[in-house]
Tab-separated table of C-alpha atoms in Angstrom:
chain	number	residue	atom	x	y	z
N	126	UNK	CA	96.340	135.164	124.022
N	127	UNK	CA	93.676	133.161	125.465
N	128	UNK	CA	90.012	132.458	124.524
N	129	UNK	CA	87.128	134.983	125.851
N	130	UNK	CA	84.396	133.023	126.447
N	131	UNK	CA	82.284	135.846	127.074
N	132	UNK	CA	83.367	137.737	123.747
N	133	UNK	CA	81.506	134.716	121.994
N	134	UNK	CA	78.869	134.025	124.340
N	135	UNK	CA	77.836	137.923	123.997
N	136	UNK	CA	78.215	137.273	120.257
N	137	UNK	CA	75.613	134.249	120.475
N	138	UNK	CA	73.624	136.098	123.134
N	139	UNK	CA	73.002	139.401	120.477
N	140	UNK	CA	71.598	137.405	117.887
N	141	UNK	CA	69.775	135.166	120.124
N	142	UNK	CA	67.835	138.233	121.637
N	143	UNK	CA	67.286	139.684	117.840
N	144	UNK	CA	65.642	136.163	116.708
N	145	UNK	CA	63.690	135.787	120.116
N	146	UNK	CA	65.700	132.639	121.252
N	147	UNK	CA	65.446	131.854	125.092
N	148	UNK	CA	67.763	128.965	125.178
N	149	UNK	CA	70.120	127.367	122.704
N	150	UNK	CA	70.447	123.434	123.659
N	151	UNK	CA	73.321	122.513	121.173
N	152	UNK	CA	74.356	119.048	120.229
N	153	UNK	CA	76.813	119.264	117.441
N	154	UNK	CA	80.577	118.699	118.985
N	155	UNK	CA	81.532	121.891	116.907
N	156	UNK	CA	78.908	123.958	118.167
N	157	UNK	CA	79.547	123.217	121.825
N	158	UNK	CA	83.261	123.805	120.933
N	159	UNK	CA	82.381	127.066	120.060
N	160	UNK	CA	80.099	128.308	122.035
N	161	UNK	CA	81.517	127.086	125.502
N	162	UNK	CA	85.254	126.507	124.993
N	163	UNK	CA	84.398	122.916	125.936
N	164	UNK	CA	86.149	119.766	123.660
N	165	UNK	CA	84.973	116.280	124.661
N	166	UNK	CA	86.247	112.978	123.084
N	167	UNK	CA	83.113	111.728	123.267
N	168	UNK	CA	81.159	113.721	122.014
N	169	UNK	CA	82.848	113.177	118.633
N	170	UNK	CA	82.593	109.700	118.811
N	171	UNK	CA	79.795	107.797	117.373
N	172	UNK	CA	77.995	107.227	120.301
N	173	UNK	CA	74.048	108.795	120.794
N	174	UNK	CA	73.497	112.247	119.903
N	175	UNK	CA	73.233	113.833	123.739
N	176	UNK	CA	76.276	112.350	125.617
N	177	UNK	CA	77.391	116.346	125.493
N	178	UNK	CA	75.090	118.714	125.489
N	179	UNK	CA	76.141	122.866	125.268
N	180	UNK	CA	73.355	124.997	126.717
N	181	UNK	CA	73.543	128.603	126.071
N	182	UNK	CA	70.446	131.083	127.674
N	183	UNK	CA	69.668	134.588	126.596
N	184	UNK	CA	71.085	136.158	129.778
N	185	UNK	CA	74.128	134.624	132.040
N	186	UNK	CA	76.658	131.623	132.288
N	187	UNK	CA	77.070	128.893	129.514
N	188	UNK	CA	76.402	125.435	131.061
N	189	UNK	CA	77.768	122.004	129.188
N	190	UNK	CA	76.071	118.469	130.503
N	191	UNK	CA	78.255	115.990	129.906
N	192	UNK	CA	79.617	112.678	131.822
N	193	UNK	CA	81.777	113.245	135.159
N	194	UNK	CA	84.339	111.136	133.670
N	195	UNK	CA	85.422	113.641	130.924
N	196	UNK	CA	83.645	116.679	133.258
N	197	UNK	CA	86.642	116.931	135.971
N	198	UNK	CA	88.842	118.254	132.831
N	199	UNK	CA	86.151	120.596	131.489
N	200	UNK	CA	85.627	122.504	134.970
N	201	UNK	CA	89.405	123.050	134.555
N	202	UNK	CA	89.651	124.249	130.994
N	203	UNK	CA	86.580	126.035	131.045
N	204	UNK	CA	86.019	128.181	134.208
N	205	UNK	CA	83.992	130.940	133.178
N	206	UNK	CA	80.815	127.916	132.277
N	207	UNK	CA	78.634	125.481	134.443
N	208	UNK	CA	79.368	121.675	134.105
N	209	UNK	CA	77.489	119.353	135.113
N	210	UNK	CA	78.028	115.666	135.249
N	211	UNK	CA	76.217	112.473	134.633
N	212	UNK	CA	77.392	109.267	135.966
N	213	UNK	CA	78.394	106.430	133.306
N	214	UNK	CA	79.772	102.883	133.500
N	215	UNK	CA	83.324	104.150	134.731
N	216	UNK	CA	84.031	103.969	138.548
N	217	UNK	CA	85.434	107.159	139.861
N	218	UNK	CA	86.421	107.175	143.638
N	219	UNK	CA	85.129	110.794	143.874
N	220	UNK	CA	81.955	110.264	143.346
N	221	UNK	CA	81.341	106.634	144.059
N	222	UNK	CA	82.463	105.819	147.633
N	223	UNK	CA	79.275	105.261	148.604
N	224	UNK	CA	78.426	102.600	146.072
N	225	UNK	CA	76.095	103.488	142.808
N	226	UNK	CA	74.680	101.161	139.865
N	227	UNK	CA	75.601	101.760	136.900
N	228	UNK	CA	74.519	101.915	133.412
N	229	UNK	CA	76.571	99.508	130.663
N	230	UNK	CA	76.712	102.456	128.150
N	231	UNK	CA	76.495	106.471	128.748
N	232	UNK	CA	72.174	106.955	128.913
N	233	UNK	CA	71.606	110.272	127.464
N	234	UNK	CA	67.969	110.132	128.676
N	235	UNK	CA	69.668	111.354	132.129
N	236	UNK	CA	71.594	114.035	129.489
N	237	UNK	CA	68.663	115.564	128.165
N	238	UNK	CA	66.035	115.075	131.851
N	239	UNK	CA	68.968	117.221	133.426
N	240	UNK	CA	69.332	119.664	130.536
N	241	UNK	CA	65.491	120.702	130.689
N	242	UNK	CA	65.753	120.722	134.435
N	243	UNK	CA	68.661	122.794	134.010
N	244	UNK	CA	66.659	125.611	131.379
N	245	UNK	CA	63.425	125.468	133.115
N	246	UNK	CA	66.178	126.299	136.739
N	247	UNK	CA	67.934	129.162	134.484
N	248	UNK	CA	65.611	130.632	131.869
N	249	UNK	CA	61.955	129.945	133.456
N	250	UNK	CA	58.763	129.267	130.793
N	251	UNK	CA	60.705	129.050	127.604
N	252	UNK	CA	59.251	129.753	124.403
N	253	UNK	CA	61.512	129.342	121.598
N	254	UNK	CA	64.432	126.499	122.653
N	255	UNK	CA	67.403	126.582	119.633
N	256	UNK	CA	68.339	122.888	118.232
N	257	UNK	CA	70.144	121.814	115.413
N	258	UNK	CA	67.771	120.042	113.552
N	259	UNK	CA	69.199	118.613	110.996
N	260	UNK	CA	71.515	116.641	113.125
N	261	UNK	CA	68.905	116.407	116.130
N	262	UNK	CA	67.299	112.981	116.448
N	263	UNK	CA	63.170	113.145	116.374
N	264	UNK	CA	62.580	110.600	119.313
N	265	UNK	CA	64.281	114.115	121.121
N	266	UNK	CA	62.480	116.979	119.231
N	267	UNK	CA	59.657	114.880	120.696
N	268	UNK	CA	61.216	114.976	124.261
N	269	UNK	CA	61.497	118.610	124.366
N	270	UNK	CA	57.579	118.993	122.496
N	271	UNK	CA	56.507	116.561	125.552
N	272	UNK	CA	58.558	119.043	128.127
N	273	UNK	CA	58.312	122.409	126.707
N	274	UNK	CA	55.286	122.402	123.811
N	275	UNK	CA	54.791	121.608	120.631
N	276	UNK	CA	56.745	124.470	119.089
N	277	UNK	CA	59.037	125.303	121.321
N	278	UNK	CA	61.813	123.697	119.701
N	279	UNK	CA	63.078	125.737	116.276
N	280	UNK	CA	65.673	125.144	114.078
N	281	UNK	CA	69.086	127.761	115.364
N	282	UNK	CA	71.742	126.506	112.764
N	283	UNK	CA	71.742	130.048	110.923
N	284	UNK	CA	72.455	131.767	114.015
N	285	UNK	CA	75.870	129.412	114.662
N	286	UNK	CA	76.720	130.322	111.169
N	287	UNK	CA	75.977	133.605	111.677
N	288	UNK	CA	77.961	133.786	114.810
N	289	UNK	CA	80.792	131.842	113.557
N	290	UNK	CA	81.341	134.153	110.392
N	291	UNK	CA	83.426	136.701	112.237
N	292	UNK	CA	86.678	135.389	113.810
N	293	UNK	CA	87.646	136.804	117.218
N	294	UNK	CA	91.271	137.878	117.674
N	295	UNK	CA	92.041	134.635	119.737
N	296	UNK	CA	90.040	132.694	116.799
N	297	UNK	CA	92.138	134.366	114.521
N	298	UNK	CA	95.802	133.665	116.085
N	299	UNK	CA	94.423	129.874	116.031
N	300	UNK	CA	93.536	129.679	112.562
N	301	UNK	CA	96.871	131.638	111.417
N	302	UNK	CA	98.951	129.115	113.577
N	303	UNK	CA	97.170	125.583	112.474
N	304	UNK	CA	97.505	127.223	108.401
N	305	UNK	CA	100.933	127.830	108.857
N	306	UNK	CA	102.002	125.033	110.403
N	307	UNK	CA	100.366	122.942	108.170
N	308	UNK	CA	102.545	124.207	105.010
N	309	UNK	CA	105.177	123.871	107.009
N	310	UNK	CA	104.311	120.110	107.396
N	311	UNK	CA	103.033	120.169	103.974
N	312	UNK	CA	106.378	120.425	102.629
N	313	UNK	CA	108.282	118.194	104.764
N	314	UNK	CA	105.762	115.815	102.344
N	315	UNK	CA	106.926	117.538	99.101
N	316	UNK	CA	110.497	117.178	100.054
N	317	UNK	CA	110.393	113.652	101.341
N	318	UNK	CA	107.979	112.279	98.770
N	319	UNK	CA	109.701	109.390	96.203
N	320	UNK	CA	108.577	107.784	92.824
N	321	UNK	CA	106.812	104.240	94.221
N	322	UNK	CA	105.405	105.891	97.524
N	323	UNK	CA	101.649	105.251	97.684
N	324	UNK	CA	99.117	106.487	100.010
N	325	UNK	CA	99.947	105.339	103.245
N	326	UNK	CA	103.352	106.883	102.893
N	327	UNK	CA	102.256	110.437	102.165
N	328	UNK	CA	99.481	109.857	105.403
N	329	UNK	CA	102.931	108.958	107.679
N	330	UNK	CA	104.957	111.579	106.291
N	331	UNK	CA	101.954	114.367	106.927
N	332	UNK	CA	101.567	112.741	110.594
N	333	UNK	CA	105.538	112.350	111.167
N	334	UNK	CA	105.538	116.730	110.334
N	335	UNK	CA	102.734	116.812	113.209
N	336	UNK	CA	105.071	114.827	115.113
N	337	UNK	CA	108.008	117.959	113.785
N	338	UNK	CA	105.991	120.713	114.882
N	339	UNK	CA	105.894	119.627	118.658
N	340	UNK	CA	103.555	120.414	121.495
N	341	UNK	CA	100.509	122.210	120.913
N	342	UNK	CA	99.333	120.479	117.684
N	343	UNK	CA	96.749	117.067	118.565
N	344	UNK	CA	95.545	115.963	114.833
N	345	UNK	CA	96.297	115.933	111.180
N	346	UNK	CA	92.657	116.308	108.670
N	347	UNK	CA	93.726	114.771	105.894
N	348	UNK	CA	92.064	114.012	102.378
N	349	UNK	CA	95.066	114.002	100.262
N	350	UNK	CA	94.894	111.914	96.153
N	351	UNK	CA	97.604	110.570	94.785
N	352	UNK	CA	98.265	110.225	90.596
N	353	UNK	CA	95.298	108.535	88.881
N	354	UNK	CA	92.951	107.787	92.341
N	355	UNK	CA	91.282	110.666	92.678
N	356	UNK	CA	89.323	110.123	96.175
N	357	UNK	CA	90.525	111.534	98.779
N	358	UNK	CA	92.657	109.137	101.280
N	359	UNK	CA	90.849	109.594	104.874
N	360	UNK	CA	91.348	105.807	104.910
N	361	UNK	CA	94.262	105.216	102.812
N	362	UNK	CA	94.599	102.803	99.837
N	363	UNK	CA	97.901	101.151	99.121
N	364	UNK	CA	97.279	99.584	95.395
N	365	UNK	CA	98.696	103.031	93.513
N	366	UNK	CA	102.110	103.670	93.289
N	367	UNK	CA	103.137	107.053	92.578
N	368	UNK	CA	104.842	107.197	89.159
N	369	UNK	CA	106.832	109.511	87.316
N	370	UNK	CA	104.392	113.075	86.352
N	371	UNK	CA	102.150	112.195	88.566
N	372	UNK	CA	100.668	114.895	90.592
N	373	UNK	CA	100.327	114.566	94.907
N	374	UNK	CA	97.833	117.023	96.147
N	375	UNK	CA	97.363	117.643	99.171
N	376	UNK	CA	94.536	118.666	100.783
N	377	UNK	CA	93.546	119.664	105.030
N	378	UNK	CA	96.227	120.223	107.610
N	379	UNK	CA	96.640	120.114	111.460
N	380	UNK	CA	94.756	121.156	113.875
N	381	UNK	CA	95.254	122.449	117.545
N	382	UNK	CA	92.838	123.878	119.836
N	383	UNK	CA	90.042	122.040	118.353
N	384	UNK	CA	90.201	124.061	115.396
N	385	UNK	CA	90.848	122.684	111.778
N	386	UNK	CA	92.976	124.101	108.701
N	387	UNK	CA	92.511	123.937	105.372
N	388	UNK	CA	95.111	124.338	102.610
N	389	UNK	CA	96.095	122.705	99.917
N	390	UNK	CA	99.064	121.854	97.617
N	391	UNK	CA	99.748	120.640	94.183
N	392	UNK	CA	102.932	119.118	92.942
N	393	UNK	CA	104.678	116.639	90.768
N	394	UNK	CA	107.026	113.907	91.222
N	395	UNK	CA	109.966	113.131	89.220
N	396	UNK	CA	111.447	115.679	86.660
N	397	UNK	CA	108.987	114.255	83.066
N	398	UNK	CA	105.487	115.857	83.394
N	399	UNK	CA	103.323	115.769	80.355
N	400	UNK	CA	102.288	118.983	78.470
N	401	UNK	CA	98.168	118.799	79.222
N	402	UNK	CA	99.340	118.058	83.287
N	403	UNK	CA	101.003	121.635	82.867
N	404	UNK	CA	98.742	123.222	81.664
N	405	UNK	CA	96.338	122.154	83.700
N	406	UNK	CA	98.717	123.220	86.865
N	407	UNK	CA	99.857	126.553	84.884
N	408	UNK	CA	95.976	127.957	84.344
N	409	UNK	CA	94.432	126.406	88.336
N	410	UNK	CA	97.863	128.239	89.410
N	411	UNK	CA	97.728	131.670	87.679
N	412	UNK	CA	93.930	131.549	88.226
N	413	UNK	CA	94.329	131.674	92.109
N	414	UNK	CA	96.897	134.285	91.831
N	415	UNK	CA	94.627	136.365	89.888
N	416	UNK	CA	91.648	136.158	92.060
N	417	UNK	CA	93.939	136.765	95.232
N	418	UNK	CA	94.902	139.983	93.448
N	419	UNK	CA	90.861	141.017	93.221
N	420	UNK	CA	89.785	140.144	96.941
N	421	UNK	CA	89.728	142.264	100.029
N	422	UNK	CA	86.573	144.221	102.150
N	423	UNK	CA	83.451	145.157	99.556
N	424	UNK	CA	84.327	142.590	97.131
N	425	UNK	CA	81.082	140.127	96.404
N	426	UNK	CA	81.607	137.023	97.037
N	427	UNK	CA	79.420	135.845	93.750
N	428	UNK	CA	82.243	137.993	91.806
N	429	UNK	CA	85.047	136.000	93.108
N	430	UNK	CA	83.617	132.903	92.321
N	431	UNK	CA	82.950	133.967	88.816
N	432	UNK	CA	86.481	135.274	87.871
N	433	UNK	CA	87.667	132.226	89.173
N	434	UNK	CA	85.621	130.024	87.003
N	435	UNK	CA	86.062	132.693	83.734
N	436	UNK	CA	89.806	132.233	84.259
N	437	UNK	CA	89.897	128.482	84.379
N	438	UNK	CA	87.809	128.289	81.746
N	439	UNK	CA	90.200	129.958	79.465
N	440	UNK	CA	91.826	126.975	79.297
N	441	UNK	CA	89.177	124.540	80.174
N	442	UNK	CA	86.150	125.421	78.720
N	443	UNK	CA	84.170	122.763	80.390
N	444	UNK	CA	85.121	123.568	83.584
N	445	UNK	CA	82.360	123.632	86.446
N	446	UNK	CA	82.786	123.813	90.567
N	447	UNK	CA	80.093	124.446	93.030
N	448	UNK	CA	82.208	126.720	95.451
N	449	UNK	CA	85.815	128.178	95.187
N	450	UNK	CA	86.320	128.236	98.665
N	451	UNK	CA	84.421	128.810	102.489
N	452	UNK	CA	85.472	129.573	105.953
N	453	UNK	CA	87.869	127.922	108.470
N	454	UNK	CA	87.038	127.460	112.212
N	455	UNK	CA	86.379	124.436	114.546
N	456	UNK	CA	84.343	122.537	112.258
N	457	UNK	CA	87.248	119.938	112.098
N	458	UNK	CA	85.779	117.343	109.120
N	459	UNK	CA	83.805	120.062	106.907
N	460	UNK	CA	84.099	123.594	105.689
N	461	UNK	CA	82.586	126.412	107.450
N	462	UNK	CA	80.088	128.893	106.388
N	463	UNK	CA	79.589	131.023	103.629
N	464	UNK	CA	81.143	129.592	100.715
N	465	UNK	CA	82.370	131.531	98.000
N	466	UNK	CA	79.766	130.378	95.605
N	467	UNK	CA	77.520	131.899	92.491
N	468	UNK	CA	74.355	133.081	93.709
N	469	UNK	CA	76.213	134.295	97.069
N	470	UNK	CA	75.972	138.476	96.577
N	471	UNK	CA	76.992	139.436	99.805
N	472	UNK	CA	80.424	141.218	100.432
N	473	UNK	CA	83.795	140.015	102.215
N	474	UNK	CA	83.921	141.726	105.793
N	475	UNK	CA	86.165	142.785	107.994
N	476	UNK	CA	87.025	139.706	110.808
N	477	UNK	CA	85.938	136.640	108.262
N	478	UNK	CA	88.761	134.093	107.879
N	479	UNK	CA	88.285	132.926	104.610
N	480	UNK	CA	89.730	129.796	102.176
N	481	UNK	CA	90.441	130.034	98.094
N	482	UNK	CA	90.629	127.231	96.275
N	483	UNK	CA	90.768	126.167	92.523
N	484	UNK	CA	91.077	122.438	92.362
N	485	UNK	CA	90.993	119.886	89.157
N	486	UNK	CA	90.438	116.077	89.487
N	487	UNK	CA	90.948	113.202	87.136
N	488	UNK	CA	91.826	110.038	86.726
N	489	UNK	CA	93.660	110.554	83.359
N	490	UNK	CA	94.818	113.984	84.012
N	491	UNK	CA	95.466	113.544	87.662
N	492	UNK	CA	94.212	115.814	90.780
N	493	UNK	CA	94.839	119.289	91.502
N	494	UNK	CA	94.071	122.065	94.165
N	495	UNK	CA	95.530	125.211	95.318
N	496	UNK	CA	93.998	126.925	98.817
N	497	UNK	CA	95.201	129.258	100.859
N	498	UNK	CA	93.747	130.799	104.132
N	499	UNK	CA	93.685	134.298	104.506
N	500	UNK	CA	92.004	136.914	106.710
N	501	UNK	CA	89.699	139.935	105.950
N	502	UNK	CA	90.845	143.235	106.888
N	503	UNK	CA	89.805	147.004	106.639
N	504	UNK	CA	92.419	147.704	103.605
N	505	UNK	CA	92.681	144.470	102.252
N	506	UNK	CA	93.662	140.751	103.280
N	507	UNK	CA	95.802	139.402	105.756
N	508	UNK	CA	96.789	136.187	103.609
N	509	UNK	CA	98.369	133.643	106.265
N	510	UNK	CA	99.762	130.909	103.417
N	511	UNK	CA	100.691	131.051	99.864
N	512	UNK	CA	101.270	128.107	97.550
N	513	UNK	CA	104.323	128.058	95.585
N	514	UNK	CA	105.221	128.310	92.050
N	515	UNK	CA	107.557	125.832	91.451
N	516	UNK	CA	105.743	122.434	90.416
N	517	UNK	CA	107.827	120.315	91.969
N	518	UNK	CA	108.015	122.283	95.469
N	519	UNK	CA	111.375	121.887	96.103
N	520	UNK	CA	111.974	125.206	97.127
């Protein structure tokens, strides 16, 4: 199965001609991703907002602007889109025979003169242009004022979400692949994890089951805690050593086709684990059970999050969370959109792909989470992972 570019463009197209949008000029790496099949190294990197830039107009072909050193690729991988490339400080022999100067670093004021050019080419007098505003610099919203008007430029980040909610069936093979072969990985950790390990040793074991799975899978997303440190490891710290009851959770996955996953796991290490720690594990564990048994199409989203936090508080009574769990797509460093939250009344739907999670941190009592992805269906839920019930996950 391969992506349909024009599934989601029609997708973003719909709700663009609903809201009155004549142009969406998209900046986020995720949002290109999404909306034009595109992935770009650099435009994840920390380099100025603009290097890549996804346009998407009411009517037609997706365009991406982006350098010509990282464009050859794209015009490959995405066929059914315009590229259209920028010159930076690399020397490329197709394009430079007959000598050009060059800037020292990628100039994204070329980016953005070529993306207007480009809209005012495709789309003619536009009136309402889509950004993402809260992570769209101001010296630009003043660039497209200057080029377009005043209020031209309006904030589009509910449409993505919007868009994004409901998986297609190529979206959906992804997601089921990257969850599943991240508890796969997950418990090559379990089973290779020793009293005296400390961080860095559960990051290499997580990256040497990417290595395991083979070709097809490019990253690991890790924020895994160990015993008493109870922030999560994206850089790890070597100073704990795990010790005998302590808990490892782990928490993201691998990823593949520019699209994240998102479970989690909870076990101990050892064979002594204190009474409170299983308690703690026995009531998060039966809780997600529980609300698993309650979801599927109809069910408000409010009303999951509120059996989950009645059931936990059964045993802890002073037991708070903000969300008990959010969507899964190619937003590779954050959750996706909606969460499963308490003022949230709206109903699971067919075609969302959809994270639970009931997790528990603490430096005395250690750090807990259990998450599974699972998929929305007319009669109920496709669930793609399930955590297990033995606390030491040896099975």
């Amino acid at each position: 199965m391969e992506r349909n570019q024009q599934e989601i463009q029609k997708k973003l197209q719909t709700l663009m001609d609903q809201e009155g949008f004549d142009v969406l000029l998209l900046t986020r790496p995720e949002s290109i991703r999404y909306a034009t099949g595109v992935t770009s190294a650099f435009m994840y990197l920390n380099i100025p907002v603009g290097n890549v830039i996804g346009i998407v107009p009411k009517t037609g072909k997706a365009a991406v602007i982006m350098s010509e050193f990282e464009g050859n690729a794209a015009k490959i991988d995405s066929p059914d889109i315009d590229i259209l490339g920028y010159p930076i400080f690399v020397y490329i022999a197709d394009f430079d025979a007959g000598g050009r100067t060059k800037d020292a670093q990628p100039n994204t004021d070329k980016a953005f003169n070529m993306a207007a050019a480009y809209i005012r080419e495709t789309v003619g007098t536009a009136k309402k242009i889509g950004i993402e505003r809260p992570m769209f610099p101001y010296d630009r919203m003043l660039f497209l004022q200057k080029q377009f008007g005043g209020g031209v430029p309006q904030d589009c980040t509910q449409l993505l979400k919007e868009a994004a909610k409901y998986k297609t069936a190529w979206e959906i093979e992804v997601l089921r692949k990257n969850a599943q072969a991240s508890q796969r990985v997950m418990s090559y950790v379990a089973k290779h994890t020793e009293i005296g390990m400390d961080e860095q040793d559960i990051l290499l074991l997580m990256n040497q089951g990417l290595v395991n799975e083979g070709k097809g899978f490019c990253s690991t997303r890790q924020c895994n805690v160990v015993g008493e440190q109870f922030s999560p490891i994206y850089l790890p710290h070597t100073c704990y050593k795990l010790k005998e009851g302590d808990t490892v959770r782990l928490d993201g996955g691998i990823n593949a086709n520019a699209y994240s996953s998102d479970i989690s796991r909870t076990y101990f290490v050892g064979q002594k684990v204190s009474d409170e720690r299983l308690k703690i594990w026995h009531i998060l564990h039966d809780t997600f059970e529980k609300v698993f048994e309650m979801i599927g199409p109809g069910i408000r989203i409010c009303d999951i999050f509120k059996a989950a936090e009645d059931s936990v508080r059964t045993v802890i009574p002073e037991y708070h969370r903000g969300h008990f769990g959010h969507s899964v797509g190619c937003y590779v460093w954050w959750e996706e959109y909606p969460t499963i939250s308490r003022s949230d009344t709206s109903c699971l739907t067919p075609g969302m792909v959809m994270n639970l999670e009931i997790p528990y941190y603490s430096s005395f009592n250690n750090s807990y989470n259990f998450e599974d992805t699972f998929l929305v269906t007319d009669d109920g839920i496709d669930r793609f992972t399930k955590h297990s019930d033995d606390i030491y996950w040896r099975d």
